[in-house]
Coordinates of C-alpha atoms in Angstrom, one line a residue:
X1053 CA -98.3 18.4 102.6
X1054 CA -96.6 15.7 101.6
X1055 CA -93.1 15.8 99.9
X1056 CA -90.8 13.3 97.6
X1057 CA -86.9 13.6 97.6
X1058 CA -84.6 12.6 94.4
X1059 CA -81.1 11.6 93.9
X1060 CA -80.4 10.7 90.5
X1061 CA -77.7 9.1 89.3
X1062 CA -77.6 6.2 86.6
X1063 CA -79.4 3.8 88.6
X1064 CA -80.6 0.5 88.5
X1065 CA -84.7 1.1 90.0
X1066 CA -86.3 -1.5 92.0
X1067 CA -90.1 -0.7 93.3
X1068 CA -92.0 -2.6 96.3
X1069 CA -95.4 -1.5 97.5
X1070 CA -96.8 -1.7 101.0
X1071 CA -100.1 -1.0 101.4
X1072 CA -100.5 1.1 104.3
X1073 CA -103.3 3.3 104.9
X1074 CA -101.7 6.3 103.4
X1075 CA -100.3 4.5 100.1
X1076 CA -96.9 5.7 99.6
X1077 CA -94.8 4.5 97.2
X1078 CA -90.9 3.8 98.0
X1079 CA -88.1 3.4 95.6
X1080 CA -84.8 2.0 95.8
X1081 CA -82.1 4.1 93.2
X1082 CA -79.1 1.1 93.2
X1083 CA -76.2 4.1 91.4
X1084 CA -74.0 3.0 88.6
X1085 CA -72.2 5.7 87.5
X1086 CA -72.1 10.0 87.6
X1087 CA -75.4 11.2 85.0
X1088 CA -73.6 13.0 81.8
X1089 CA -76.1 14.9 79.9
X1090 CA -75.3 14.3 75.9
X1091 CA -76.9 17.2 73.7
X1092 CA -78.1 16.4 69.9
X1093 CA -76.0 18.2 67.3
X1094 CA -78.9 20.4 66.5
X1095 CA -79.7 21.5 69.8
X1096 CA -76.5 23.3 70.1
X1097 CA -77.1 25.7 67.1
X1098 CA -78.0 29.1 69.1
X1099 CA -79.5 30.3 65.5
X1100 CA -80.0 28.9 62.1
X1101 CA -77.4 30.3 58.8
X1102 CA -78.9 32.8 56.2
X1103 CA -79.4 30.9 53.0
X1104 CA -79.5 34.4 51.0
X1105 CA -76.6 35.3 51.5
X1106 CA -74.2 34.9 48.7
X1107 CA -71.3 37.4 48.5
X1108 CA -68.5 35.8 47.7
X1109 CA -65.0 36.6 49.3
X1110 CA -62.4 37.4 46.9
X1111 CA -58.7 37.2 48.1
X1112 CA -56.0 39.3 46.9
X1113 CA -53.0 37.8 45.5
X1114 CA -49.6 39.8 44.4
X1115 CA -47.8 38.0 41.4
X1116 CA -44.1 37.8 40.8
X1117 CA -43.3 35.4 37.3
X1118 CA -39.6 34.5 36.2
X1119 CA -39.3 33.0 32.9
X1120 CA -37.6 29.9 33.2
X1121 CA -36.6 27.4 30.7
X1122 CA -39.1 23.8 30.8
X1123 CA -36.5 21.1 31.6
X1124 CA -37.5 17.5 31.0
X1125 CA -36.1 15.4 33.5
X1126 CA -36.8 12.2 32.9
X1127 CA -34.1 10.8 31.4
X1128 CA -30.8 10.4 33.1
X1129 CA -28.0 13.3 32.5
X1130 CA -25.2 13.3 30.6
X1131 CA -21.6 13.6 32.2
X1132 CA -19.8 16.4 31.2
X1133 CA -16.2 15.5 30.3
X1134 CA -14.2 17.5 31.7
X1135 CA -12.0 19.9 29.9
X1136 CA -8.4 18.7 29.6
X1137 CA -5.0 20.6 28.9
X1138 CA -4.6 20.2 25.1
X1139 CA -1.5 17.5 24.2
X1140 CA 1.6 18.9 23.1
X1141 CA 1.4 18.4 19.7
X1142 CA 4.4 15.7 18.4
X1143 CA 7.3 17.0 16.9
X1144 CA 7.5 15.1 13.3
X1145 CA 11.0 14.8 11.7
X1146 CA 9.7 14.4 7.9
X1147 CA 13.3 15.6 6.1
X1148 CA 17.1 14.0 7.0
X1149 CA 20.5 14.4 5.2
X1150 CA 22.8 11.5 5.4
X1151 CA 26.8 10.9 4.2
X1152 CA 29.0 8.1 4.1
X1153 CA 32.7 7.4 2.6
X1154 CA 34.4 4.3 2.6
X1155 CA 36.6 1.8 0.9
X1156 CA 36.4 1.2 -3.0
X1157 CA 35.9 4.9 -3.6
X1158 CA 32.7 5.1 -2.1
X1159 CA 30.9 8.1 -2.0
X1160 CA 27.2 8.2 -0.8
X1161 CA 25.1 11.6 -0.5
X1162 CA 21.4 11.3 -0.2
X1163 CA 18.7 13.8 1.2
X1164 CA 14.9 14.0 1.7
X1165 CA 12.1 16.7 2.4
X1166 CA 8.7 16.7 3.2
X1167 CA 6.5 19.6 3.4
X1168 CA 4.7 18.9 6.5
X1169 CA 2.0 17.0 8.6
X1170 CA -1.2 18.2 6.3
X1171 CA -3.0 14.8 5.5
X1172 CA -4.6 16.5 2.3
X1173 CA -1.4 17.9 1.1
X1174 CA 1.5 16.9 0.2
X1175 CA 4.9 18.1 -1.3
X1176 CA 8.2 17.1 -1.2
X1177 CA 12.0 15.9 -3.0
X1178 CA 14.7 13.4 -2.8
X1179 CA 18.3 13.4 -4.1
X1180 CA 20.8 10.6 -4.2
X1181 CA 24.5 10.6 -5.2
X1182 CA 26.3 7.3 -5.2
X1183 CA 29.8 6.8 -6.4
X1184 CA 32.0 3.7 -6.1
X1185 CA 35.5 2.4 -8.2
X1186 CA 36.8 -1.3 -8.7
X1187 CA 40.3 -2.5 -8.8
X1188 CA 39.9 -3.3 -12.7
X1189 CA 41.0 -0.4 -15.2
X1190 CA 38.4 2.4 -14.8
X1191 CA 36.2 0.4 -12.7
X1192 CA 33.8 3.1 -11.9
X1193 CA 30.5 4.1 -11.7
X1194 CA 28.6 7.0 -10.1
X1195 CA 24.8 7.7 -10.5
X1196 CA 22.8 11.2 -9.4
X1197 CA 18.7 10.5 -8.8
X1198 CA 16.5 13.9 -8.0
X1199 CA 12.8 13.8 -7.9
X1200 CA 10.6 16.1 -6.7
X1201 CA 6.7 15.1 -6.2
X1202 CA 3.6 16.5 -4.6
X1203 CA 0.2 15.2 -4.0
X1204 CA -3.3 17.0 -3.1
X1205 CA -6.5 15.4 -2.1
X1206 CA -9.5 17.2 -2.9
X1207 CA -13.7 16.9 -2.1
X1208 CA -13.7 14.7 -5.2
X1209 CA -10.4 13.1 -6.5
X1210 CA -7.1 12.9 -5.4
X1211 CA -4.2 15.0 -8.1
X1212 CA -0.7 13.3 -8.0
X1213 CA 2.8 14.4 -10.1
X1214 CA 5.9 13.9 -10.0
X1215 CA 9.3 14.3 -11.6
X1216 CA 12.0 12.8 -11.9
X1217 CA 16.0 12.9 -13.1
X1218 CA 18.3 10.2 -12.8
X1219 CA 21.9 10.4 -14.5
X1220 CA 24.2 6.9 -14.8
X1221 CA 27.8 7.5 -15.6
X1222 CA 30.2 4.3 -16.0
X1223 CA 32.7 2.7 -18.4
X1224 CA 32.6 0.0 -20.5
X1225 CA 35.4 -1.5 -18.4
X1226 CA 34.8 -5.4 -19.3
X1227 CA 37.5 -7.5 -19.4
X1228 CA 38.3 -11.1 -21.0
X1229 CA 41.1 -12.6 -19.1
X1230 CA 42.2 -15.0 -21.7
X1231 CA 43.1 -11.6 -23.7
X1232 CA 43.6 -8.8 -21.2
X1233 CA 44.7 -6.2 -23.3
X1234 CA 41.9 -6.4 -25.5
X1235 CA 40.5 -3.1 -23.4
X1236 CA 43.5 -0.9 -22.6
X1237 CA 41.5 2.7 -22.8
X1238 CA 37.6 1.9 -21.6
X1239 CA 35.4 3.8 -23.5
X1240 CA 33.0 6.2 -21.0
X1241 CA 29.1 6.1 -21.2
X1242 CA 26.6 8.3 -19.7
X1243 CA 23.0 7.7 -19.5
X1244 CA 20.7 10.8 -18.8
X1245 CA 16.5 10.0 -17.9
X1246 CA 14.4 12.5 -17.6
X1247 CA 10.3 11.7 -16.7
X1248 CA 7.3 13.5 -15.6
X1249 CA 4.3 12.2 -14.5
X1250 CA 0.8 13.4 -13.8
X1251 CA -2.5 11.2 -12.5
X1252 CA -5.9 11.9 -11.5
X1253 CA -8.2 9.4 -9.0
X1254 CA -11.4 9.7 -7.8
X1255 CA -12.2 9.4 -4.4
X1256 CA -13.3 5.8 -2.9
X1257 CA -17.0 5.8 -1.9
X1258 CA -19.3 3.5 0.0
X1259 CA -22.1 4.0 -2.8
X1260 CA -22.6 0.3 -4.2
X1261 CA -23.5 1.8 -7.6
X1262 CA -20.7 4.6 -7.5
X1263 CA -18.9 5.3 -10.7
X1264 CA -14.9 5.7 -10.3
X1265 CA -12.4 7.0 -12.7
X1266 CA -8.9 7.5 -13.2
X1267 CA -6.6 9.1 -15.6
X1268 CA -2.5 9.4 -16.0
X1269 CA -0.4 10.6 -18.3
X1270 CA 3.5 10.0 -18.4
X1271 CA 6.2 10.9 -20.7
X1272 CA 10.0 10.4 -20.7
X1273 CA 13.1 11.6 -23.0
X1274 CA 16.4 9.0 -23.0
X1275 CA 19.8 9.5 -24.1
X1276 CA 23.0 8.3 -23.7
X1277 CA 26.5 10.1 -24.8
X1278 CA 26.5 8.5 -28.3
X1279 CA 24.0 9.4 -30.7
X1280 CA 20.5 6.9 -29.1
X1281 CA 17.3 8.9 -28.1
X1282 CA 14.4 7.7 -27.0
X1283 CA 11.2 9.4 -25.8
X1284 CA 8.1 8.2 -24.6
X1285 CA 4.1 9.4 -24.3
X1286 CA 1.8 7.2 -22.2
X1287 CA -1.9 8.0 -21.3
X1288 CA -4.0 5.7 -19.4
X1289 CA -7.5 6.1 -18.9
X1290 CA -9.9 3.8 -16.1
X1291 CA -13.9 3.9 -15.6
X1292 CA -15.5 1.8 -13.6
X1293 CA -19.5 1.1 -12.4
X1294 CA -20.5 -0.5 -9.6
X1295 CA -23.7 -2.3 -9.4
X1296 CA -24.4 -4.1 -6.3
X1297 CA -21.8 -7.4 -6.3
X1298 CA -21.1 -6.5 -9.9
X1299 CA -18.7 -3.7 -11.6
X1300 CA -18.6 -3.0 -15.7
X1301 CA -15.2 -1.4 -16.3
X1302 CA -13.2 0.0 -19.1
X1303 CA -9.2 0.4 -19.1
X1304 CA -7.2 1.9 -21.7
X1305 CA -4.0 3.4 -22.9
X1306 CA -1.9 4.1 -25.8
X1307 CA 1.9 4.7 -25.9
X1308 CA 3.9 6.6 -28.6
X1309 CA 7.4 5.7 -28.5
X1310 CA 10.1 6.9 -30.9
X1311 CA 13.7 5.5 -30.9
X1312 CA 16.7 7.1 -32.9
X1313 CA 20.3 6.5 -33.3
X1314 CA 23.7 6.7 -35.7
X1315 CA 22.0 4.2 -38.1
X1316 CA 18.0 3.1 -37.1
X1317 CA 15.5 4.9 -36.0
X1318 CA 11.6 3.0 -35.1
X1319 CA 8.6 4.3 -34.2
X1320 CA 6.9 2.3 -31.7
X1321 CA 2.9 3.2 -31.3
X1322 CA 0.6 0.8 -29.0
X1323 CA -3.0 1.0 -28.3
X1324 CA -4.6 -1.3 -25.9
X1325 CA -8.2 -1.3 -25.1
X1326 CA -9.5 -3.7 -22.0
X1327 CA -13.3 -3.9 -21.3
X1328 CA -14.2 -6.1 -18.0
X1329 CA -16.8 -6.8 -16.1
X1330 CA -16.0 -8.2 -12.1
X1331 CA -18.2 -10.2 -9.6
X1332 CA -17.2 -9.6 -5.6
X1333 CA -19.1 -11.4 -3.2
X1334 CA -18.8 -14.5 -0.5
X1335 CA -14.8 -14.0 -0.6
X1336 CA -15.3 -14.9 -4.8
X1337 CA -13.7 -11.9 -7.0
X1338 CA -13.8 -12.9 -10.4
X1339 CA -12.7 -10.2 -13.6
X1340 CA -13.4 -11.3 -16.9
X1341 CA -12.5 -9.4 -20.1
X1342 CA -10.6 -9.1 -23.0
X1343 CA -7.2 -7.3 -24.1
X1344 CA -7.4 -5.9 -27.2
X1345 CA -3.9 -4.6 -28.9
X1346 CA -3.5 -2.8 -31.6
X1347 CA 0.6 -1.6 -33.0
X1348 CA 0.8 0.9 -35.5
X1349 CA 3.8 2.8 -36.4
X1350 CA 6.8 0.9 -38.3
X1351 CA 5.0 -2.2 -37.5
X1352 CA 1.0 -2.4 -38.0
X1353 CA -0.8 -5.8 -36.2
X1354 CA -3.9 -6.4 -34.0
X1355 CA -4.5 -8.9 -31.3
X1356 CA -7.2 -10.3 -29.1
X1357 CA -5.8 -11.8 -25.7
X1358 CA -8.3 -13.3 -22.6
X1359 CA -7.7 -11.3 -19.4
X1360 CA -9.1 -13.1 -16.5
X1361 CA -8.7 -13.2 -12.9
X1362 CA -10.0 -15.4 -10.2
X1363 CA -9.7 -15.2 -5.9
X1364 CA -11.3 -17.5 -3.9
X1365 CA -11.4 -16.6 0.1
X1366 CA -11.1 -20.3 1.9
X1367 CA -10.2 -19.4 5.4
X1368 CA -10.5 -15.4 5.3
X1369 CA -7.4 -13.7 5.8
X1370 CA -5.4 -16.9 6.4
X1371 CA -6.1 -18.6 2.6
X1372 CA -6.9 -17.6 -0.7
X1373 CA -6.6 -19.6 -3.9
X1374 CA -6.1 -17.3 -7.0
X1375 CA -5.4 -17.7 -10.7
X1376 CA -5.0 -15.5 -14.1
X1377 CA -5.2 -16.1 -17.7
X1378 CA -3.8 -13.5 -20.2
X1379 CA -1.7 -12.3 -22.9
X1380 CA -0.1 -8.8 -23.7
X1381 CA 2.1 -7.3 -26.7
X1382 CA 5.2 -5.6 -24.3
X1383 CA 6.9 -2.9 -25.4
X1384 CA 10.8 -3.1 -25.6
X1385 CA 13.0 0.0 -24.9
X1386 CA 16.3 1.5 -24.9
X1387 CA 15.2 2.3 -21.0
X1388 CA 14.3 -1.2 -20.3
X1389 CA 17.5 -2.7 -21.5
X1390 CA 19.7 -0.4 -19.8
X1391 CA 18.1 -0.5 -16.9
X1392 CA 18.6 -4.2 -16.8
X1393 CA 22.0 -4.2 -18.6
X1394 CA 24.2 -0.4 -18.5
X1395 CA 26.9 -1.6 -20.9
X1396 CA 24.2 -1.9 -24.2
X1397 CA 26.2 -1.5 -27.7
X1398 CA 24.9 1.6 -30.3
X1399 CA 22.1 0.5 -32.9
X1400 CA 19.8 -1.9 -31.1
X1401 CA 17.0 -3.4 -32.8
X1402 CA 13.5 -2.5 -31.2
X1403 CA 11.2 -4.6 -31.6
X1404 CA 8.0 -5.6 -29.4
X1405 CA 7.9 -8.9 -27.4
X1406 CA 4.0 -11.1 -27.7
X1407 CA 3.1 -12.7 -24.8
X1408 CA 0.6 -14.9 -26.0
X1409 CA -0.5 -17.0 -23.1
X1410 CA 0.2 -16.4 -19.4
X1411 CA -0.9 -19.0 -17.2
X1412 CA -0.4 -18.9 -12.8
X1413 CA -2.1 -19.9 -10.1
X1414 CA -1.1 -20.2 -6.7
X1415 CA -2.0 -19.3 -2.7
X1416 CA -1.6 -16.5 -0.3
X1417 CA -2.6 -15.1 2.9
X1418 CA -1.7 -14.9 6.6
X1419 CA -0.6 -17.0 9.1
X1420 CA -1.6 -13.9 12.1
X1421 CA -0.5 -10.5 12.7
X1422 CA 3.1 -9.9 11.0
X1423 CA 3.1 -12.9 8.9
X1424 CA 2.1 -13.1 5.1
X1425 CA 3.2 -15.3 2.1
X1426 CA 2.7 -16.0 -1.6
X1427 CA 3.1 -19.3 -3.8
X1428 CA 2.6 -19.5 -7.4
X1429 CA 3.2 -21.4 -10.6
X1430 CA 3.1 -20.0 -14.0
X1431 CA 3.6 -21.0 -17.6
X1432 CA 4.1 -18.1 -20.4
X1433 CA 4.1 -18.3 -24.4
X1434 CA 6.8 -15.4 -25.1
X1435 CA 7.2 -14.6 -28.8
X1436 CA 10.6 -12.6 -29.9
X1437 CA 11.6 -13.2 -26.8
X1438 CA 14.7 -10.4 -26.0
X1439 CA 18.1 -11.7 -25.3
X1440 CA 21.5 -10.2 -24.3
X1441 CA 24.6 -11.1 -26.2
X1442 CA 28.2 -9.9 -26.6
X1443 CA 28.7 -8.0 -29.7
X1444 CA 31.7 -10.0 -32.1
X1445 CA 33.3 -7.0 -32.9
X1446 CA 33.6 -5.2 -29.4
X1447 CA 33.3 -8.1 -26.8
X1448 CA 32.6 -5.1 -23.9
X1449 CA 29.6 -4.5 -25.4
X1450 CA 26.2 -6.5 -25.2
X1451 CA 23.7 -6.4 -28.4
X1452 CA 20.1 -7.4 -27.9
X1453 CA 18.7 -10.2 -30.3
X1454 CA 15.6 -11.5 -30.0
X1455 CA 14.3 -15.6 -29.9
X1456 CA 12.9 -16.2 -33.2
X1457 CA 10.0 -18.1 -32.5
X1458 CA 7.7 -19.0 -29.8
X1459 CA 10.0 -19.2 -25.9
X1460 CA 8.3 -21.5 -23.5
X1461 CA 9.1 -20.1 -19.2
X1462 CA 8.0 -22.3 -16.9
X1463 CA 8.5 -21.0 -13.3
X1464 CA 7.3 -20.9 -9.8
X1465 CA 7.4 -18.0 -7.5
X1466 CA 7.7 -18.0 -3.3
X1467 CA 7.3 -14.9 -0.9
X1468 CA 7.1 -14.6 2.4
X1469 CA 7.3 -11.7 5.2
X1470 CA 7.5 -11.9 9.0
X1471 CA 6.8 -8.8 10.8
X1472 CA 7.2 -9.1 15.1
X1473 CA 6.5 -6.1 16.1
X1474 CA 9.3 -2.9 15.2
X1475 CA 12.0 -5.5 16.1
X1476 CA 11.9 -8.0 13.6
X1477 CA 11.4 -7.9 10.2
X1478 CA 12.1 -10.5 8.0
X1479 CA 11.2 -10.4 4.3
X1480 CA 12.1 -13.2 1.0
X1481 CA 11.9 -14.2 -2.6
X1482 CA 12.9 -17.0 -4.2
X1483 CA 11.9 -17.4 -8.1
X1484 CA 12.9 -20.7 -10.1
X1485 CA 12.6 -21.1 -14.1
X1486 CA 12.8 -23.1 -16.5
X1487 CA 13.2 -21.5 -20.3
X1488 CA 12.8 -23.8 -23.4
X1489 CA 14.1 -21.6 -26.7
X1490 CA 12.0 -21.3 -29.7
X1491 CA 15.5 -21.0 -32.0
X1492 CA 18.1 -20.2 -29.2
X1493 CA 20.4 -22.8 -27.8
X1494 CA 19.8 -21.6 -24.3
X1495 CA 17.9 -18.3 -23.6
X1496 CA 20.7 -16.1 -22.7
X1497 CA 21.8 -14.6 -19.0
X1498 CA 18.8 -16.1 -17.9
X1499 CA 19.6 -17.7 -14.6
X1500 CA 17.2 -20.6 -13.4
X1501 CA 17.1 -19.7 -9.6
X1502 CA 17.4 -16.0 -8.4
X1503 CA 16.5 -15.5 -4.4
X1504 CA 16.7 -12.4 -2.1
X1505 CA 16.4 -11.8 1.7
X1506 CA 16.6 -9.1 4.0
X1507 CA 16.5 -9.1 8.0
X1508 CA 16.2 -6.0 10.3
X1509 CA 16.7 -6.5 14.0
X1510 CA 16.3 -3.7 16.6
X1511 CA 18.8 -4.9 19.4
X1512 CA 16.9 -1.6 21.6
X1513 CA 15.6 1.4 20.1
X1514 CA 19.2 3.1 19.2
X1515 CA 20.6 0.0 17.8
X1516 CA 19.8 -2.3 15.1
X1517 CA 21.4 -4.4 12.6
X1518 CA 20.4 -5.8 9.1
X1519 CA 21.5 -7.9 6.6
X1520 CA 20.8 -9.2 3.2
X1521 CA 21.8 -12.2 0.6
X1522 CA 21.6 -12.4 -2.9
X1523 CA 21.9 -15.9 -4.3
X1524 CA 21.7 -16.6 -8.4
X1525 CA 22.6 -19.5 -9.7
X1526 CA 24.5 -20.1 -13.0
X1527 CA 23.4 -18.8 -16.8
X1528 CA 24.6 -19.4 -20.1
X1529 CA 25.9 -16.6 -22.6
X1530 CA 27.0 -16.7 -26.1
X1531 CA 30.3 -15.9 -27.7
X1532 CA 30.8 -15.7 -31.6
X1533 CA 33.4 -17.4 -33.8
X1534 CA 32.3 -15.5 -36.9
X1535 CA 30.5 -11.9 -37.6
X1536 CA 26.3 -12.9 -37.1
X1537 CA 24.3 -12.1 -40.0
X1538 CA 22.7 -8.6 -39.9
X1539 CA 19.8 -8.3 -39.6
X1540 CA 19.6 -11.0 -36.9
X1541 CA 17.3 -13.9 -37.6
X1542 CA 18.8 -17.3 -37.6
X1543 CA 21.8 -18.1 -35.4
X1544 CA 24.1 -20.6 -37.2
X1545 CA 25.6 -22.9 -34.3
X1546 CA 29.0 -24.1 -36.1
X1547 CA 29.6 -20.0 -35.5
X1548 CA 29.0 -19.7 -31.8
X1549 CA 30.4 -21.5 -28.7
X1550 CA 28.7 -21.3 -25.0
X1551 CA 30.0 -19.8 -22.0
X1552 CA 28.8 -20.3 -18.8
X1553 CA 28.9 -17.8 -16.2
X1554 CA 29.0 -18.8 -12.2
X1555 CA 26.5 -18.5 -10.3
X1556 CA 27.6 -16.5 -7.0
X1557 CA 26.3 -15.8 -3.3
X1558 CA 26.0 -12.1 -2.3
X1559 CA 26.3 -11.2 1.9
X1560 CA 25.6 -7.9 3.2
X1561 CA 25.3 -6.7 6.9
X1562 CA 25.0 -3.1 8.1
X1563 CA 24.3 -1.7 11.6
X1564 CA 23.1 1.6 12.9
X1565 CA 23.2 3.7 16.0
X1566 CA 20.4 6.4 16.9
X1567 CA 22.6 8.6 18.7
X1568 CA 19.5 11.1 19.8
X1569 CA 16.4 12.3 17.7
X1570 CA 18.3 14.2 15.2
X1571 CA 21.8 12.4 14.7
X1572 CA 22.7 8.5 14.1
X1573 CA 25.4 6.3 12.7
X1574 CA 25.3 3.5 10.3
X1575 CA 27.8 1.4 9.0
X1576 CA 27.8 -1.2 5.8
X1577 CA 29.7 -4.0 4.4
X1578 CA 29.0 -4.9 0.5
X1579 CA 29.8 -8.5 -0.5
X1580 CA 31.2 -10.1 2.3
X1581 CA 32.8 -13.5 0.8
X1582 CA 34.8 -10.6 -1.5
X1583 CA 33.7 -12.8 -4.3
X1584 CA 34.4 -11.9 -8.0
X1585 CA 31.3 -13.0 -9.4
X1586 CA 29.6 -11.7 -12.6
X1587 CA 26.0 -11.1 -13.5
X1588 CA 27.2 -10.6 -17.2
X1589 CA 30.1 -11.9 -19.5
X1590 CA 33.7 -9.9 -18.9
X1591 CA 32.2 -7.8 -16.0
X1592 CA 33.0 -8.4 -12.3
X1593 CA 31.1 -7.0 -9.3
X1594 CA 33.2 -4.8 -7.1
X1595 CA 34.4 -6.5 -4.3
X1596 CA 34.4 -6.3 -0.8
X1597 CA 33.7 -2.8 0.1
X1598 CA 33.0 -0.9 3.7
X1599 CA 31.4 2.7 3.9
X1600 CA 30.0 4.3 6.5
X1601 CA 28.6 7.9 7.8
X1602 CA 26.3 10.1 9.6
X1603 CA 22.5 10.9 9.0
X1604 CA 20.6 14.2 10.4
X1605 CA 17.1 14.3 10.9
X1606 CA 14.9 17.9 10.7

């Protein structure tokens, strides 16, 4: 029996053969490393999967759904601001009462109220008292103003009225020094104005072809303690269409004025009818139309005048060039002259002035924040010109005649306003003219140069002072030798002499002191060189006079 032994490893094999008798075959096994059986995937499957099989296996799930809002969160979240205590809400001090006495008689009593802080509504009154005596022989004057006014704005236009009362009491205290006791007793004169008012605007829109309108009526009734009444009725009436750069507009109005006294009585009737048409763009505004004027009444005339404007922006808000060509019939009052002159005789003439050309042209603008001015030159045509004159028979009294003929005013015109801040406030006018009578020696009263100025300065926020100046220079009034002819047409010069009356300088200072937010003090000095100047023949200002008082805020 013959036997074979193994040990197997992985091997390297060599074989030799010997050739013996029995032929045995030897091999060498040269081990590498330990034998690791590896098995093929499929060998390891101990049975094979049933295809038929197909049940599937169904889970069970349990539900529980909130509805929930979808939030997109893409973009980035707002900040909430955070809720803040609401600000006290300011107190406003709309109304305040205010008193002063002082030297020459002076008696001031004023007040104000104001309904409240509603920007669409508003309401409220004023009152004024003023009294003040001269030296000279019933040197006195006092005047009362009351007006109460209101205003609502509304979805549509904006309603406005107001009324008003003013009363002027004084005496006809002139004196002529070369004959002082022309005027032993003064005679006394009261003047009593009462006016009401009314007006209607649209409200401003952004619509480039919007239509706007306007409409106001006004009426007045004048007396004084003789036997003159006046009263007044104005209407006005405004359309306008905007188209683009363009507007097409239409103004009007018509005034019916009626003036009585002891011996003349006029009616006084104008209708004036403007149609325009404006082009605004580039900084050019330019208004072109026509004036037409029709009087009817005692008098009965028609009239065509230019009415054109021009402004040309050349550095905006620092220079504009502007000019105006136009003419106008104006209506003369009793009003208007004793507004301008208090000591008017009994039986004054009415009669309308023509302005038949008006000519100006000038520059204004800025020069930064707080500073603005105004420069012009102007040439006007005035026909029947009014003029003041003493009356021959009672030299205290002033008649009005009027230049017969065609009055040539030649003037120029300066403002200017400075504005730093609440501290300083500087503000001043200065007009120069030059009149050329059609008839007239001299255009009467009428002063070539006439200039104003005021300063505030707010030392700290209690204290501040002011003061003003009035300079006019000198005029030329008329004096008769012999009774004028009546009616008035003609003057004959061998009957008159001239007079000229000074020109004068007028200082004023004042200072006040806020105490706390209700109370303050305020003091005022009246013309400080105590001068004895005159605006008109016979009548000298008061002089220097001081007042002052207390003011309460509510």
């Amino acid at each position: 029996m013959a036997g074979t032994g193994f040990t197997i490893k992985a091997q390297e094999t060599k074989t030799t053969e010997k050739k013996t008798e029995e032929k045995s075959v030897i091999e060498d096994i040269e081990v590498v490393r330990p034998y690791k059986p590896i098995l093929a995937e499929a060998v390891k499957l101990r049975r094979s999967p049933d295809l038929n099989d197909v049940k599937t296996y169904k889970a069970k799930f349990n539900y529980n759904l909130t509805e929930r809002k979808l939030e997109l969160n893409s973009d980035i979240n707002k900040l909430q601001a955070q809720q803040v205590a609401e600000e006290r809400k300011a107190e406003l001090i709309n109304n305040y009462v205010k008193g002063a006495i002082g030297s020459a008689g002076t008696l001031l009593a004023e007040g104000y109220v104001n309904m409240g802080d509603d920007p669409a509504l508003e309401a409220g009154a004023y009152f004024q008292h003023l009294g003040q005596s001269g030296k000279l022989n019933k040197q006195k004057a006092d005047q009362q103003k009351l007006s109460v006014f209101g205003r609502t704005i509304g979805d549509l236009a904006t309603l406005s009225g107001r009324v008003n009362f003013q009363r002027n009491g004084l005496y006809f205290y002139g004196i002529d020094k070369s004959n002082p006791t022309l005027n032993p007793d003064p005679e006394r004169q009261v003047l009593k104005f009462f006016e009401a008012e009314g007006e209607v605007v649209n409200k401003f829109t952004d619509d480039p072809d919007a239509f706007s309108y306007a409409a106001k009526a006004n009426g007045y009734i004048w007396s004084d303690k003789f036997d003159a009444k006046e009263s007044s009725i104005i209407l006005n009436g405004y359309m306008n269409k905007r188209i683009n750069s363009f507007n097409l507009g239409l103004a009007s109005s018509v005034e019916f004025g009626s003036t009585k006294d002891e011996l003349t009585a006029v009616g006084n009737n104008i209708f004036k009818l403007n149609p325009y048409i404006k082009l605004q763009t580039n900084g050019v505004i330019i208004n072109a139309g026509i004036n037409f004027v029709q009087e009817f009444g005692d008098v009965s005339s028609s009239r065509i005048f230019p009415a054109v404007t021009a402004d040309f922006t050349m550095i905006p808000d620092y220079l504009q060039i502007f000019g105006e060509l136009k003419g106008d019939v104006n209506r003369n009052s009793l009003k208007q002259f004793t507004d301008e002159n208090s000591f008017l005789n009994s039986n004054i003439f009415i009669k309308n002035s023509i302005e038949k050309l008006s000519i100006s042209g000038g520059i204004k603008g800025t020069g930064g924040p707080g500073f603005g001015y105004k420069a012009k030159i102007y040439h006007k045509r005035i026909e029947d010109m009014p003029l003041f004159v003493n009356n021959f028979s009672n030299f205290n009294k002033f008649d009005v005649i009027y230049d017969f003929g065609t009055t040539k005013l030649t003037g120029a015109e300066g403002e200017i306003s400075v504005q730093v801040s609440d501290a300083l406030k500087w503000t001043s006018k200065i007009n120069i003219e030059e009149y050329k009578p059609a008839a007239e020696t001299q255009s009467w009263f009428k002063p070539q140069m006439r200039l104003t100025s005021d300063l505030r300065l707010n030392i700290t926020e209690s204290f501040g002072l002011n003061a003003s100046v009035a300079i006019q220079s000198d005029s030329r009034a008329k004096v008769y030798l012999a009774a004028p002819d009546n009616p008035y047409l003609i003057p004959k010069r061998e009957d008159e002499t001239l007079v000229s009356v000074k020109g004068f300088v007028d200082l004023g200072a004042g200072a006040s002191y806020k105490i706390n937010n209700k109370f303050a003090a305020f003091a005022r000095i009246n013309n400080l060189l105590n001068t004895s100047y005159s605006k008109y023949l016979y009548y000298e200002m008061i002089g220097m006079n001081i007042f002052g008082g207390i003011s309460y805020s509510f």
